[in-house]
Short mmCIF file of C-alpha atoms in Angstrom, two decimals:
data_model
loop_
_atom_site.label_atom_id
_atom_site.label_comp_id
_atom_site.label_asym_id
_atom_site.label_seq_id
_atom_site.Cartn_x
_atom_site.Cartn_y
_atom_site.Cartn_z
CA MET A 19 26.26 -2.88 15.58
CA PHE A 20 22.85 -4.46 14.89
CA SER A 21 21.93 -1.51 12.71
CA SER A 22 24.93 -2.04 10.44
CA CYS A 23 24.13 -5.79 10.21
CA VAL A 24 20.57 -5.07 9.09
CA SER A 25 21.81 -2.46 6.60
CA GLY A 26 24.36 -4.95 5.29
CA LEU A 27 21.71 -7.64 4.74
CA ILE A 28 19.40 -5.23 2.94
CA SER A 29 22.29 -3.98 0.80
CA LYS A 30 23.47 -7.48 -0.11
CA PHE A 31 20.17 -9.32 -0.61
CA GLY A 32 17.61 -6.56 -1.29
CA ARG A 33 16.45 -5.60 -4.75
CA THR A 34 17.32 -2.28 -6.32
CA VAL A 35 14.45 0.20 -6.11
CA THR A 36 14.00 3.84 -7.01
CA VAL A 37 12.15 5.99 -4.49
CA ILE A 38 10.38 8.88 -6.22
CA PRO A 39 9.10 11.58 -3.84
CA GLY A 40 6.24 13.79 -5.07
CA GLU A 41 8.77 16.55 -5.54
CA GLY A 42 12.50 16.18 -5.21
CA GLU A 43 15.28 13.96 -6.44
CA GLU A 44 14.91 10.24 -7.01
CA ILE A 45 16.69 7.99 -4.51
CA LEU A 46 18.30 4.73 -5.65
CA THR A 47 18.37 2.22 -2.78
CA LYS A 48 17.89 -1.44 -1.87
CA ALA A 49 14.86 -2.99 -0.19
CA PHE A 50 12.83 -6.14 0.24
CA ILE A 51 9.34 -6.05 -1.27
CA GLN A 52 7.00 -8.99 -0.87
CA PRO A 53 3.25 -9.63 -0.92
CA LEU A 54 1.61 -8.93 2.43
CA ARG A 55 -0.35 -11.98 3.44
CA TYR A 56 -3.03 -12.35 6.07
CA LYS A 57 -1.22 -14.06 8.97
CA ASP A 58 -3.64 -16.61 10.30
CA ALA A 59 -3.98 -20.37 10.22
CA THR A 60 -7.36 -20.20 8.49
CA ASN A 61 -5.87 -21.41 5.20
CA ILE A 62 -4.31 -24.54 6.71
CA GLY A 63 -6.11 -27.83 6.16
CA GLY A 64 -8.02 -26.88 3.05
CA ARG A 65 -10.00 -24.03 4.58
CA PHE A 66 -10.06 -20.77 2.64
CA MET A 67 -9.91 -17.19 3.82
CA ASP A 68 -12.75 -14.76 3.29
CA VAL A 69 -12.71 -12.70 0.12
CA GLY A 70 -10.49 -9.64 0.50
CA TYR A 71 -8.06 -10.93 3.12
CA SER A 72 -5.43 -11.89 0.57
CA SER A 73 -6.27 -9.65 -2.34
CA GLY A 74 -2.65 -9.32 -3.46
CA ARG A 75 -2.93 -5.52 -3.40
CA ASN A 76 -0.72 -4.87 -0.38
CA TYR A 77 3.02 -5.36 -0.21
CA LEU A 78 5.51 -5.17 2.64
CA TYR A 79 8.57 -2.98 2.12
CA ILE A 80 11.63 -3.32 4.34
CA GLY A 81 14.32 -0.85 3.45
CA ASP A 82 17.53 0.72 4.62
CA LYS A 83 17.43 3.22 7.48
CA ASN A 84 18.99 5.90 5.28
CA THR A 85 15.95 6.07 2.98
CA ARG A 86 13.30 7.34 5.39
CA LEU A 87 10.00 6.67 3.62
CA ASP A 88 8.27 7.70 6.85
CA LEU A 89 9.55 11.26 6.35
CA LEU A 90 8.65 11.53 2.65
CA PRO A 91 5.36 12.87 1.19
CA PHE A 92 2.25 10.71 0.95
CA ASP A 93 2.43 10.39 -2.86
CA THR A 94 5.93 8.84 -2.83
CA LYS A 95 6.36 6.08 -5.40
CA ILE A 96 8.68 3.08 -5.25
CA GLU A 97 9.72 1.74 -8.63
CA THR A 98 11.25 -1.66 -9.39
CA GLN A 99 12.11 -3.26 -12.72
CA ASN A 100 8.63 -4.80 -12.97
CA GLU A 101 6.23 -2.65 -10.97
CA THR A 102 5.55 0.76 -9.47
CA TYR A 103 4.10 1.05 -5.97
CA VAL A 104 2.77 3.84 -3.76
CA ALA A 105 3.65 3.97 -0.06
CA LYS A 106 0.43 3.99 1.98
CA ARG A 107 2.03 3.90 5.42
CA ALA A 108 5.64 3.91 6.59
CA GLN A 109 7.40 3.76 9.92
CA ALA A 110 10.96 3.61 11.19
CA VAL A 111 11.85 0.68 13.47
CA TYR A 112 14.12 1.61 16.37
CA LEU A 113 16.47 -0.30 18.61
CA GLY A 114 17.00 2.05 21.51
CA GLU A 115 17.62 5.45 19.94
CA SER A 116 18.90 4.14 16.60
CA VAL A 117 16.83 3.46 13.49
CA MET A 118 17.29 -0.16 12.41
CA TYR A 119 15.24 -0.15 9.19
CA VAL A 120 12.10 1.33 7.65
CA TRP A 121 9.00 -0.68 6.87
CA ALA A 122 6.07 0.38 4.73
CA ILE A 123 2.82 -0.88 3.32
CA LEU A 124 2.81 -0.46 -0.45
CA GLN A 125 0.09 -0.78 -3.06
CA VAL A 126 0.53 -1.21 -6.78
CA PHE A 127 0.42 2.24 -8.40
CA VAL A 128 -2.56 2.84 -10.67
CA GLU A 129 -2.41 6.14 -12.56
CA ASP A 130 -6.15 6.88 -12.24
CA GLU A 131 -6.16 6.61 -8.43
CA LEU A 132 -4.18 9.83 -7.93
CA LEU A 133 -6.35 11.97 -10.22
#
């Protein structure tokens, strides 16, 4: 039940993305992608974080359980209308024995980095 609710929310409110494995067919799916911020109160009250904590390079991906980024090759790309990302780490989130969703840490794809 919870799994279908999470899938429904991702399907309704997520953005359309194309998952491109290193080899294999492209997968059209829905996911949430947002900047990954350093979660600490150090930026409250006019104090600033150290250089590098919020570089804007990392993004959080939350996607449907049927697109298992955690089972795809390391060089898998995620493409949106505006940007292409590379999955650096991915993991399925379980409730009991059922996968609820998949999260991943993405970085903006730079062509030179894979050469």
